[in-house]
Short mmCIF file of C-alpha atoms in Angstrom, two decimals:
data_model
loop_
_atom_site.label_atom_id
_atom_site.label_comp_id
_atom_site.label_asym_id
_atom_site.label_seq_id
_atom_site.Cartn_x
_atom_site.Cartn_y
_atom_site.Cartn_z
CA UNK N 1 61.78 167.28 -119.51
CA UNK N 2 60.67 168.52 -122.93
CA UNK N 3 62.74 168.26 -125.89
CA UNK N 4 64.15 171.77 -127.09
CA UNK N 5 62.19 172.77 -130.74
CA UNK N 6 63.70 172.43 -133.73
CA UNK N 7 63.98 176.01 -135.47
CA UNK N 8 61.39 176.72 -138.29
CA UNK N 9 58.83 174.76 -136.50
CA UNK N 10 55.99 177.17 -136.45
CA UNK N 11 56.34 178.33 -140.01
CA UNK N 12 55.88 174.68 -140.69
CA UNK N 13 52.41 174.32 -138.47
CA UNK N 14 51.55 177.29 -140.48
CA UNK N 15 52.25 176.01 -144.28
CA UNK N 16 50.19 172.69 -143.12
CA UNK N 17 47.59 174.44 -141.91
CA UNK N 18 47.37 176.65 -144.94
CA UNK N 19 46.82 173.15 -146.89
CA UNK N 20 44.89 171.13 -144.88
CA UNK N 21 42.19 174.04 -144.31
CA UNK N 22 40.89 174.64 -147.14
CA UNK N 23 41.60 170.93 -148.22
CA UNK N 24 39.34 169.91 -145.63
CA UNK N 25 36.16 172.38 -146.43
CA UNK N 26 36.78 171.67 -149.97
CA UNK N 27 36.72 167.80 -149.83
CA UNK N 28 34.12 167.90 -147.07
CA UNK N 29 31.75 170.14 -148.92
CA UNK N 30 31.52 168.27 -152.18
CA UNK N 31 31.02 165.24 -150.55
CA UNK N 32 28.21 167.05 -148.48
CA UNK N 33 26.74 168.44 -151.59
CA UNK N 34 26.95 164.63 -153.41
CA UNK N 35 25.22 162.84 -150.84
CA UNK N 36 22.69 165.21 -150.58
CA UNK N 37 21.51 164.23 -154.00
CA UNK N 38 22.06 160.67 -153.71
CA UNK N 39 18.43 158.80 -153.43
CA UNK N 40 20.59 155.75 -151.46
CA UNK N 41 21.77 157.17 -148.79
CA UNK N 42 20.19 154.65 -145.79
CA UNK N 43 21.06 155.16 -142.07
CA UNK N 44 21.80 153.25 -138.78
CA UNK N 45 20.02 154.07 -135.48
CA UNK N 46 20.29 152.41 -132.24
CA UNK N 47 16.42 152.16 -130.76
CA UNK N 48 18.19 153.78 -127.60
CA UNK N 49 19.36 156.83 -129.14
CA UNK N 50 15.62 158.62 -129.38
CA UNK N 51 16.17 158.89 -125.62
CA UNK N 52 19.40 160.76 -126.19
CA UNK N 53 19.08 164.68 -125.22
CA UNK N 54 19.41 167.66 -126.94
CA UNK N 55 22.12 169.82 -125.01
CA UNK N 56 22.47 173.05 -126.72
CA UNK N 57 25.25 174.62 -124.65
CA UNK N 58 27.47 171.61 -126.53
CA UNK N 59 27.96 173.66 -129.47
CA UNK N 60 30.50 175.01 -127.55
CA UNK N 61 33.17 171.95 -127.25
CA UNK N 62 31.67 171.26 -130.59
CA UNK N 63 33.26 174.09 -132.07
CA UNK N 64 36.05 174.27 -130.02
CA UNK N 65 38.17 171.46 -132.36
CA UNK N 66 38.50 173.90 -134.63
CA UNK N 67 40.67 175.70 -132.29
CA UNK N 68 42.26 173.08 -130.74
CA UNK N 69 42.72 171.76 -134.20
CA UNK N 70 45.16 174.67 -135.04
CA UNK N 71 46.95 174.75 -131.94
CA UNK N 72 48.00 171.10 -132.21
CA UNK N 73 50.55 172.33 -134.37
CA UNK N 74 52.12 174.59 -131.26
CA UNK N 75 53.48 171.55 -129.76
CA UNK N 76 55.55 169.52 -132.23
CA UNK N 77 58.99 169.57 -130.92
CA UNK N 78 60.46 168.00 -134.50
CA UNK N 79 60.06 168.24 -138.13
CA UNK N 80 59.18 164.51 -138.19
CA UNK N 81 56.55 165.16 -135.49
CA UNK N 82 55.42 168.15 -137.19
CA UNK N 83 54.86 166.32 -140.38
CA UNK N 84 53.22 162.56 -139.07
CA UNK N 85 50.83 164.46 -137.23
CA UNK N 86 49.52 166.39 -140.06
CA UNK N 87 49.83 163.12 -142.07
CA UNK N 88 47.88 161.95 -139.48
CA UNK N 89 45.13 164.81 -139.81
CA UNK N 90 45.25 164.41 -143.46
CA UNK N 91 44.54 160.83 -143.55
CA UNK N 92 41.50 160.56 -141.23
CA UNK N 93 40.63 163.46 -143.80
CA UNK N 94 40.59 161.14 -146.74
CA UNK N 95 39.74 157.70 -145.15
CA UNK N 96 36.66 159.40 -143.59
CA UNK N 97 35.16 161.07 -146.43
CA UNK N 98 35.77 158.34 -148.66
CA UNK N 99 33.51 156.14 -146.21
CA UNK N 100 30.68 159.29 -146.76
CA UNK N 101 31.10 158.56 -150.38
CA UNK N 102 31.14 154.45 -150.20
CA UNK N 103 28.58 154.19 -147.31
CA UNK N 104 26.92 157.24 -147.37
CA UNK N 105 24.51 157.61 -143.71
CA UNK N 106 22.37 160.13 -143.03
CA UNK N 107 21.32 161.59 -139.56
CA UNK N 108 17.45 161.27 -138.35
CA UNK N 109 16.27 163.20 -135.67
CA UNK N 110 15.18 166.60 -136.69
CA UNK N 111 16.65 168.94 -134.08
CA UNK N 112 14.68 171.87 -133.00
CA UNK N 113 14.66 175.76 -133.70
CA UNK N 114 17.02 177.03 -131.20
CA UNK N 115 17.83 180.73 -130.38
CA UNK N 116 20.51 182.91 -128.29
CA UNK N 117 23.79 182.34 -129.14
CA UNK N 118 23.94 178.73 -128.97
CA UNK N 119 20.92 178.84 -131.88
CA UNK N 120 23.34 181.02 -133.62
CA UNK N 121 26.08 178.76 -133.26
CA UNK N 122 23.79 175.69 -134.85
CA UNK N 123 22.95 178.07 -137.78
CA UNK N 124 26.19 178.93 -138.68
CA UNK N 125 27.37 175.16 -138.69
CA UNK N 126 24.48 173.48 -140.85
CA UNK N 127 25.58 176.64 -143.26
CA UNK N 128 28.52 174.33 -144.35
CA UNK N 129 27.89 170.95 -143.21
CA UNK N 130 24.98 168.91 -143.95
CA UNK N 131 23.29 165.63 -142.51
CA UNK N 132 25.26 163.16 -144.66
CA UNK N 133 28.28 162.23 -143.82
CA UNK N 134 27.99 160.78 -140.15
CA UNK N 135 30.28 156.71 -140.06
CA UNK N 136 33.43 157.11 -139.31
CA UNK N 137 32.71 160.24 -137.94
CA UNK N 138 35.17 163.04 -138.82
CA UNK N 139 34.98 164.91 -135.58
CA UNK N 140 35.62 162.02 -133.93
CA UNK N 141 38.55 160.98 -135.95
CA UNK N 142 40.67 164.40 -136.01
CA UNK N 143 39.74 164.24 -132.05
CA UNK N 144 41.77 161.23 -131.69
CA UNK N 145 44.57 162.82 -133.35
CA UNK N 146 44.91 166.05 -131.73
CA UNK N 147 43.78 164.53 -128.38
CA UNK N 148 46.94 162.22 -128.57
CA UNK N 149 49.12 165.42 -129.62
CA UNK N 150 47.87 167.40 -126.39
CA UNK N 151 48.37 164.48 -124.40
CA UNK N 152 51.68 164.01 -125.18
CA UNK N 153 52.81 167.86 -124.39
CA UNK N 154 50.77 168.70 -121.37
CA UNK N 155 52.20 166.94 -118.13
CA UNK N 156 51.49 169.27 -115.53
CA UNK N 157 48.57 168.95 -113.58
CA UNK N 158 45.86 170.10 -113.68
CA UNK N 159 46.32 171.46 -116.90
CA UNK N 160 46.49 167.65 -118.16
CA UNK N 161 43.38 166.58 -116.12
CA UNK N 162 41.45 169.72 -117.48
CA UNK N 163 42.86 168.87 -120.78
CA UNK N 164 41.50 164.97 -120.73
CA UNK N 165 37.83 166.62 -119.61
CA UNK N 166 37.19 168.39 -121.96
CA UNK N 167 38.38 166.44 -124.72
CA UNK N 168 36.03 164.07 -123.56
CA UNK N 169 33.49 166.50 -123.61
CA UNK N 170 33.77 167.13 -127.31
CA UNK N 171 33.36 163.38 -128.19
CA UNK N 172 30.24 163.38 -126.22
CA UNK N 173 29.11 166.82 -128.03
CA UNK N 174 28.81 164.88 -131.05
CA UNK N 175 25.78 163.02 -129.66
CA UNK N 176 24.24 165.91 -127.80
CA UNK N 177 24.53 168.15 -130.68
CA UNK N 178 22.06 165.67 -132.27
CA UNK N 179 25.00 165.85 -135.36
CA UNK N 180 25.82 162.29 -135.20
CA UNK N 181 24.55 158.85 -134.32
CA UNK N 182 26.14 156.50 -132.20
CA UNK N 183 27.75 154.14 -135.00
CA UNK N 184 29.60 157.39 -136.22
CA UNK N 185 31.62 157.60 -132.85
CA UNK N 186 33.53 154.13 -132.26
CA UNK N 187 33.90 154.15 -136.49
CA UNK N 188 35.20 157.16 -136.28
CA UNK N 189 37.53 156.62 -133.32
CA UNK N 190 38.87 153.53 -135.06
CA UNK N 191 39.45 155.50 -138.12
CA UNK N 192 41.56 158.01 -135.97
CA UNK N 193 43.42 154.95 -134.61
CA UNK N 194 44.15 153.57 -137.40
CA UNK N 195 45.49 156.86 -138.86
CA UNK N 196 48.01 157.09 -135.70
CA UNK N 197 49.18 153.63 -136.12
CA UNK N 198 49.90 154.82 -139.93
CA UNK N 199 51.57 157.93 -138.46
CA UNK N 200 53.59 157.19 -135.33
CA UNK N 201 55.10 160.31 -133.97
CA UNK N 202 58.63 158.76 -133.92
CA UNK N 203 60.23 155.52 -134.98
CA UNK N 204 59.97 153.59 -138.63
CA UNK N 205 56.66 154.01 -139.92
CA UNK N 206 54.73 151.03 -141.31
CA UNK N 207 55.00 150.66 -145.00
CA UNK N 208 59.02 151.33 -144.68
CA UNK N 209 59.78 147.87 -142.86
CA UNK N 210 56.66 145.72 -145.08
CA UNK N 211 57.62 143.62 -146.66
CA UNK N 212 56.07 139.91 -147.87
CA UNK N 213 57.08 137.04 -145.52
CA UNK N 214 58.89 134.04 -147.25
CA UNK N 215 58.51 131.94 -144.01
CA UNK N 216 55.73 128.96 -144.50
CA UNK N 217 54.76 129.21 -141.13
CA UNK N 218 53.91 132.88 -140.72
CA UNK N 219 51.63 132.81 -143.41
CA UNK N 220 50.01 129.57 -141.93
CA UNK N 221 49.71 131.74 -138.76
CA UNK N 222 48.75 134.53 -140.42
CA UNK N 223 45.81 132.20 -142.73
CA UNK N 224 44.51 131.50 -139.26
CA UNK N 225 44.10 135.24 -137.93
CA UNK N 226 42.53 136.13 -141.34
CA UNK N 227 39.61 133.32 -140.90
CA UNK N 228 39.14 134.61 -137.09
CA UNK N 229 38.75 137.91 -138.18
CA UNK N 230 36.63 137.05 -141.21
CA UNK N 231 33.91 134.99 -138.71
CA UNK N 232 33.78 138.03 -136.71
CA UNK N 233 33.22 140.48 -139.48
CA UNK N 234 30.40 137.96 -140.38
CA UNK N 235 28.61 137.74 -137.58
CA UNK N 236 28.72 141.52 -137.15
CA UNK N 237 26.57 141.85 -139.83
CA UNK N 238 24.54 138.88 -139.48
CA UNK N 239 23.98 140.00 -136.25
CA UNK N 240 23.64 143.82 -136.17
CA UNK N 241 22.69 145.52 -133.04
CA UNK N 242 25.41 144.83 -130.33
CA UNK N 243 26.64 142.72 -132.66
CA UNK N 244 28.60 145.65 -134.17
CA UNK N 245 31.26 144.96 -131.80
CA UNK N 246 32.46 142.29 -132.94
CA UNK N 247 33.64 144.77 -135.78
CA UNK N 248 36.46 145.27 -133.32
CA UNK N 249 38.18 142.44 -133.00
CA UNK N 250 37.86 141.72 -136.32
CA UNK N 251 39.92 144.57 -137.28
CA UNK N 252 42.24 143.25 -134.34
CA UNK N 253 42.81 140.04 -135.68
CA UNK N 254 43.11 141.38 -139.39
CA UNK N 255 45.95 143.59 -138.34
CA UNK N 256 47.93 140.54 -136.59
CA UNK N 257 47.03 138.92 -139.69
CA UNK N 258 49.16 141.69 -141.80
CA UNK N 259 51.86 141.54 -139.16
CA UNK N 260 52.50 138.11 -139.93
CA UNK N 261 52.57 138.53 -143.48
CA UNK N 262 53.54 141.83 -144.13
CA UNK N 263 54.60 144.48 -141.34
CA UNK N 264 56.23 141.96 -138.85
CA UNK N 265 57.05 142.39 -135.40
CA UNK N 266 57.50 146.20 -135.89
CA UNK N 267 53.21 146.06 -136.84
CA UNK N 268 52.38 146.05 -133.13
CA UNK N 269 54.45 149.05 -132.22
CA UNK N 270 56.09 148.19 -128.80
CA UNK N 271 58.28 150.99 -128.07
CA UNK N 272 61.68 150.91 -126.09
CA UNK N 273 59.90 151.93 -123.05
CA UNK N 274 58.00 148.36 -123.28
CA UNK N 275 54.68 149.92 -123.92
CA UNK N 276 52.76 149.42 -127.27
CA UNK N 277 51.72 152.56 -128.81
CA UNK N 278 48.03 154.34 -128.14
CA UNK N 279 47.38 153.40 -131.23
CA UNK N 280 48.57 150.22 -131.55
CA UNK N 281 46.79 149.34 -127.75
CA UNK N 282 43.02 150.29 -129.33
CA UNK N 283 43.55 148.65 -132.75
CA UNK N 284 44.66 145.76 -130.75
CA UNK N 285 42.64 145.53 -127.60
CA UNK N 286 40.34 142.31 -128.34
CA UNK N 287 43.65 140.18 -129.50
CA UNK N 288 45.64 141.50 -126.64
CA UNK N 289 42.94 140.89 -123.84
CA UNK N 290 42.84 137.15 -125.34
CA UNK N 291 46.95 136.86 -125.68
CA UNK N 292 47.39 138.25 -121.99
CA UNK N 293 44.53 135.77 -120.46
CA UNK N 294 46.85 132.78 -122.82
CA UNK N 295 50.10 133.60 -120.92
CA UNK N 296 48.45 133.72 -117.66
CA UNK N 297 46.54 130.80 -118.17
CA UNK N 298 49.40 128.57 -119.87
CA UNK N 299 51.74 129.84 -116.90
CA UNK N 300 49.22 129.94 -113.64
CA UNK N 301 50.90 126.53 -112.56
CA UNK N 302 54.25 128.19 -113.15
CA UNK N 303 54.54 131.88 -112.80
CA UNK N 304 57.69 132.54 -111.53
CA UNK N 305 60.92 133.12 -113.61
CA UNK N 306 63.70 129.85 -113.07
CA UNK N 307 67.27 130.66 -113.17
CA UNK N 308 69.09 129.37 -115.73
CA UNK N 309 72.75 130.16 -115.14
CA UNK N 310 75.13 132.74 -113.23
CA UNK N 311 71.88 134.79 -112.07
CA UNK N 312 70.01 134.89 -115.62
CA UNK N 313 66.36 133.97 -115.43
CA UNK N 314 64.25 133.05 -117.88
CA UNK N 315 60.56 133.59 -117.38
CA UNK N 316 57.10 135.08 -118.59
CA UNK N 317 56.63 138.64 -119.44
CA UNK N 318 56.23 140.61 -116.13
CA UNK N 319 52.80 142.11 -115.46
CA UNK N 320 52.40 144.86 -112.72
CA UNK N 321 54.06 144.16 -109.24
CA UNK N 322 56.08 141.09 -110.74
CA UNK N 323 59.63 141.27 -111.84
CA UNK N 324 60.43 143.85 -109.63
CA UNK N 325 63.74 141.60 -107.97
CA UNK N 326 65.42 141.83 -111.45
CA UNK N 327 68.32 144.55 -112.52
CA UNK N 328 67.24 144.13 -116.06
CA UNK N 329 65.02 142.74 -118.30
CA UNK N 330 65.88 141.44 -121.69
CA UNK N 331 62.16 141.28 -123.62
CA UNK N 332 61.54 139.12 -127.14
CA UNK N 333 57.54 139.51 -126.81
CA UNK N 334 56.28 142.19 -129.60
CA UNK N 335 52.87 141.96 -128.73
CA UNK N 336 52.46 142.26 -124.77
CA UNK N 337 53.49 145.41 -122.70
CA UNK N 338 56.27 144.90 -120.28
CA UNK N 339 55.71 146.66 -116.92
CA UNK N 340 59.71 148.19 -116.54
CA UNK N 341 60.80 150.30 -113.11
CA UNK N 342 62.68 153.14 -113.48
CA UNK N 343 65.57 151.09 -111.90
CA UNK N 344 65.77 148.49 -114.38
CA UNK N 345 67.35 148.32 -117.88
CA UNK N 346 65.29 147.54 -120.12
CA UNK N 347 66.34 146.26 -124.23
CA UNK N 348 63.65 144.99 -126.71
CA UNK N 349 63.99 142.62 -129.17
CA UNK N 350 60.67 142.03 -130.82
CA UNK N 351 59.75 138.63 -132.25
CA UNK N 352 56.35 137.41 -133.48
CA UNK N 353 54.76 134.63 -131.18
CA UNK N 354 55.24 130.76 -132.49
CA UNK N 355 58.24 132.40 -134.84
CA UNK N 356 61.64 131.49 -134.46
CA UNK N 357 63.93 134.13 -133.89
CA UNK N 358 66.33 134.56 -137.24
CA UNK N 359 70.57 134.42 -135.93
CA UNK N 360 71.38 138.29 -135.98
CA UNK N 361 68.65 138.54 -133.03
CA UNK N 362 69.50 135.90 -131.36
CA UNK N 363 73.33 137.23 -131.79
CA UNK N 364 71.93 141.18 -130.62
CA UNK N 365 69.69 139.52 -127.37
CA UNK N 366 72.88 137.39 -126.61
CA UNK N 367 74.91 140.29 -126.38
CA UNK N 368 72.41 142.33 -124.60
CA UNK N 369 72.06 139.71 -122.23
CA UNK N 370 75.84 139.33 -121.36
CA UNK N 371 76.20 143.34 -120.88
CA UNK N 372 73.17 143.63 -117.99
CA UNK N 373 74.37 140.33 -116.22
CA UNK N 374 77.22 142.38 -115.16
CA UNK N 375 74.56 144.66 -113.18
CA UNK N 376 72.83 142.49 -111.53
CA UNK N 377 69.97 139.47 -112.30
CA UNK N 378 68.39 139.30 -115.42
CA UNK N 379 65.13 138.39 -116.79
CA UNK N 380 65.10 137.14 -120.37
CA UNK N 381 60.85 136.59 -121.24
CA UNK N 382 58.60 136.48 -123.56
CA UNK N 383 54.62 135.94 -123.44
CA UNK N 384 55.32 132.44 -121.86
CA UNK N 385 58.89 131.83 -121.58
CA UNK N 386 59.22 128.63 -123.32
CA UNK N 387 60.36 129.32 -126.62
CA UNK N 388 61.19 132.88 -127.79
CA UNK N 389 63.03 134.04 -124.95
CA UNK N 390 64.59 130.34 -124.19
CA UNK N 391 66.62 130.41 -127.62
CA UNK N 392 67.73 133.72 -126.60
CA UNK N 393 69.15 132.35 -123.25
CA UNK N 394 70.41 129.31 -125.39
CA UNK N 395 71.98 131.62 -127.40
CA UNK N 396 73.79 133.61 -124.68
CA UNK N 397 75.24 130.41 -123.30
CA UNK N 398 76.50 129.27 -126.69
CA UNK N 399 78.17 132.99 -127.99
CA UNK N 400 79.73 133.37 -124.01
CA UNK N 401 81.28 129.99 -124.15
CA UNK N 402 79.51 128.65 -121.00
CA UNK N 403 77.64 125.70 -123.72
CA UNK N 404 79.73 123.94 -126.15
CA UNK N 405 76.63 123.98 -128.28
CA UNK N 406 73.47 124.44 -128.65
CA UNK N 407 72.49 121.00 -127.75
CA UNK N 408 74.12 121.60 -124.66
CA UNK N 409 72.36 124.98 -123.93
CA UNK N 410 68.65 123.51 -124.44
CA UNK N 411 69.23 120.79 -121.84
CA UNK N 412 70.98 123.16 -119.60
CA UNK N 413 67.92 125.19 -119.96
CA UNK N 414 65.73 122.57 -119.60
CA UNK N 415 66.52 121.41 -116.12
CA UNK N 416 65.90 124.73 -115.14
CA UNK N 417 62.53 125.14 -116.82
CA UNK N 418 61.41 121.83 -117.76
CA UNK N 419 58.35 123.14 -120.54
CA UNK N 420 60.29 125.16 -122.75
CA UNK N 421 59.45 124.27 -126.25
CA UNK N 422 62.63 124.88 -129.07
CA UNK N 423 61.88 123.51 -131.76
CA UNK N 424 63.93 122.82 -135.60
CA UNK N 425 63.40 126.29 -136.71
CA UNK N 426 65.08 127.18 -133.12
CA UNK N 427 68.08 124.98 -132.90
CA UNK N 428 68.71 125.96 -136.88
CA UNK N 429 69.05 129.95 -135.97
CA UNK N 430 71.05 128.44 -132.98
CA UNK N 431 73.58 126.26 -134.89
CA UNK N 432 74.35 129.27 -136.85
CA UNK N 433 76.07 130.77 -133.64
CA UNK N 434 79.80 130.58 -132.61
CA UNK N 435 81.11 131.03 -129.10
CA UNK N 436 82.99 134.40 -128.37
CA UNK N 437 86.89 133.18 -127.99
#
């Protein structure tokens, strides 16, 4: 069920639209006009793309993000919603035509006289827009956006399916149109991305929780996502070609790179509902594939949960059709999705991987822990469940009284799960706990 709207809501859409409309012809214009005088303005072609056909009737879903551009603002259901997705809107705005004036592209093929209405259609769009600015597409970009806005509001079939068709048919337009090449698209979806990740439609947004680590180890972490990311960024463009793609998991690792040192845990967006953000899923993909394919691989000899005490289990995140026996699950991974039923409880405490949780966490998941073992068995996990989730288990047993100490709790633990790694940093935050009286 739908949140109720907050009053005031639609004179809101209308004030941003009123300054991102002619914000966006104005900025998009000039840097049209620029480039069109520029005498190094190069371009990127895939040999494939001369095969790519010229379907006029695409116009159509072409044009039609204008519209759906302006009805995306129908379906905020908050002020904060309201504004982050025009932030949103705004900043693929900026970020893309700042890449037109950086990087400027231009698009080859020379497209035909046309006539009818779709001709018409063509005529009045090369009117404004000229064959410049192409990587990170802007279509694509504000498509991301509003397609993530629409997705969130419309549920009900097959309004929803309908919906998902033909926004997909507007990212295709862009080739079909003969108005972009094929760079432009997956730069301009990443831009789009990235713009949503900026803008999250609820929760703390990113800049508000950076801030720079002080812990040795996170930036030694961190030092080693930057060089990954840097190699692939490298051979991108030593490469070229297909090689492009490797664009993508460079930005992945660059991003876990800034979550060590500056955004934290909160950087990879894993919501209370134990899913990551759409954003934060496509920025991500590359690192995530590899992380998911280390937890499976680290834990294929052992992939059940082990109990630890009084029907708490401690155990690797739960993928689909696992963890299904528990009444709750208690999760410290921030950058793997947890697959939750509707019949579970589910709490989140979100701790980078190879980082020791600080006390007050510890403290929060001990609690947490102690109020869902009164429901039933619990599952305390993170991407492995050796170290993250095992000093939140120690923890539990040392704040309910059931360890003296923590020394006590770790070899407790350990007979249950023999490979679960605590190290200093671990038994420090630990030692810093009391028992309850």
């Amino acid at each position: 069920m739908s949140l109720p709207r907050e009053p005031g809501l639609i004179r809101r859409g209308v004030f941003w639209l009123l300054l991102l409309g002619p914000l966006f012809f104005l900025s998009y214009g000039l840097a049209n006009h620029y480039t069109a005088g520029r005498s190094d303005v190069g371009s990127l072609v895939f040999g494939w793309e001369h095969g790519m056909p010229l379907w006029p009737w695409t116009i159509i879903p072409y044009w039609s993000i204008d519209l759906l551009y302006g009805l995306s603002f129908l379906l905020p259901r908050t002020r904060q919603e309201m504004d982050r997705h025009a932030l949103a809107l705004l900043s693929a705005q900026v970020i893309s035509v700042s890449c037109f004036l950086l990087w400027p592209l231009r698009f080859t093929f020379e497209r035909p006289d046309l006539d009818g209405l779709f001709g018409w259609l063509f005529d009045v769009l090369m009117g404004f827009d000229k064959p410049f600015n192409q990587a990170p597409s802007l279509h694509i970009a504000l498509l991301v956006v509003i397609w993530t806005m629409f997705a969130r509001h419309v549920q009900h079939q097959p309004w929803r399916w309908l919906m998902h068709g033909w926004m997909a048919l507007i990212g295709v337009s862009v080739l079909t149109t003969w108005q972009h090449h094929f760079i432009d698209v997956p730069t301009g979806a990443l831009a789009g991305f990235a713009c949503l990740w900026l803008w999250p439609c609820q929760g703390r947004l990113p800049f508000q929780a950076a801030h720079l680590a002080r812990d040795a180890k996170r930036w030694k972490i961190a030092g080693c996502y930057a060089v990954g990311a840097l190699l692939c960024a490298l051979a991108a463009v030593a490469l070229g070609g297909t090689g492009l793609w490797l664009s993508w998991p460079a930005v992945s690792l660059g991003l876990v790179a800034l979550n060590y040192t500056v955004f934290g845990a909160g950087g990879f967006q894993k919501g209370s509902d134990g899913h990551l953000s759409n954003a934060g899923r496509w920025l991500l993909a590359p690192y995530l594939a590899g992380t998911w394919l280390n937890s499976r691989m680290w834990t294929r000899r052992h992939p059940q949960a082990d109990e630890v005490c009084d029907g708490v289990y401690l155990g690797r995140i739960p993928g689909r059709g696992e963890g299904e026996q528990f009444a709750a699950i208690v999760d410290l991974c921030a950058e793997l999705p947890c697959t939750v039923l509707a019949t579970q409880d589910y709490l989140h405490f979100p701790t980078l991987d190879l980082i020791a949780p600080d006390g007050i966490l510890l403290q929060q998941a001990a609690n947490a822990i102690e109020h869902c073992h009164a429901k039933g068995p619990v599952l305390v996990c993170c991407a492995l469940g050796y170290s993250r989730s095992a000093s939140a288990v120690a923890a539990w047993l040392v704040v309910t009284g059931r360890c003296d100490d923590a020394q006590q709790a770790e070899s407790l633990i350990r007979k249950a799960r023999p490979g679960i790694v605590l190290r200093n940093a671990h038994r420090q935050a630990l030692q810093q706990l009391g028992a309850q009286p």
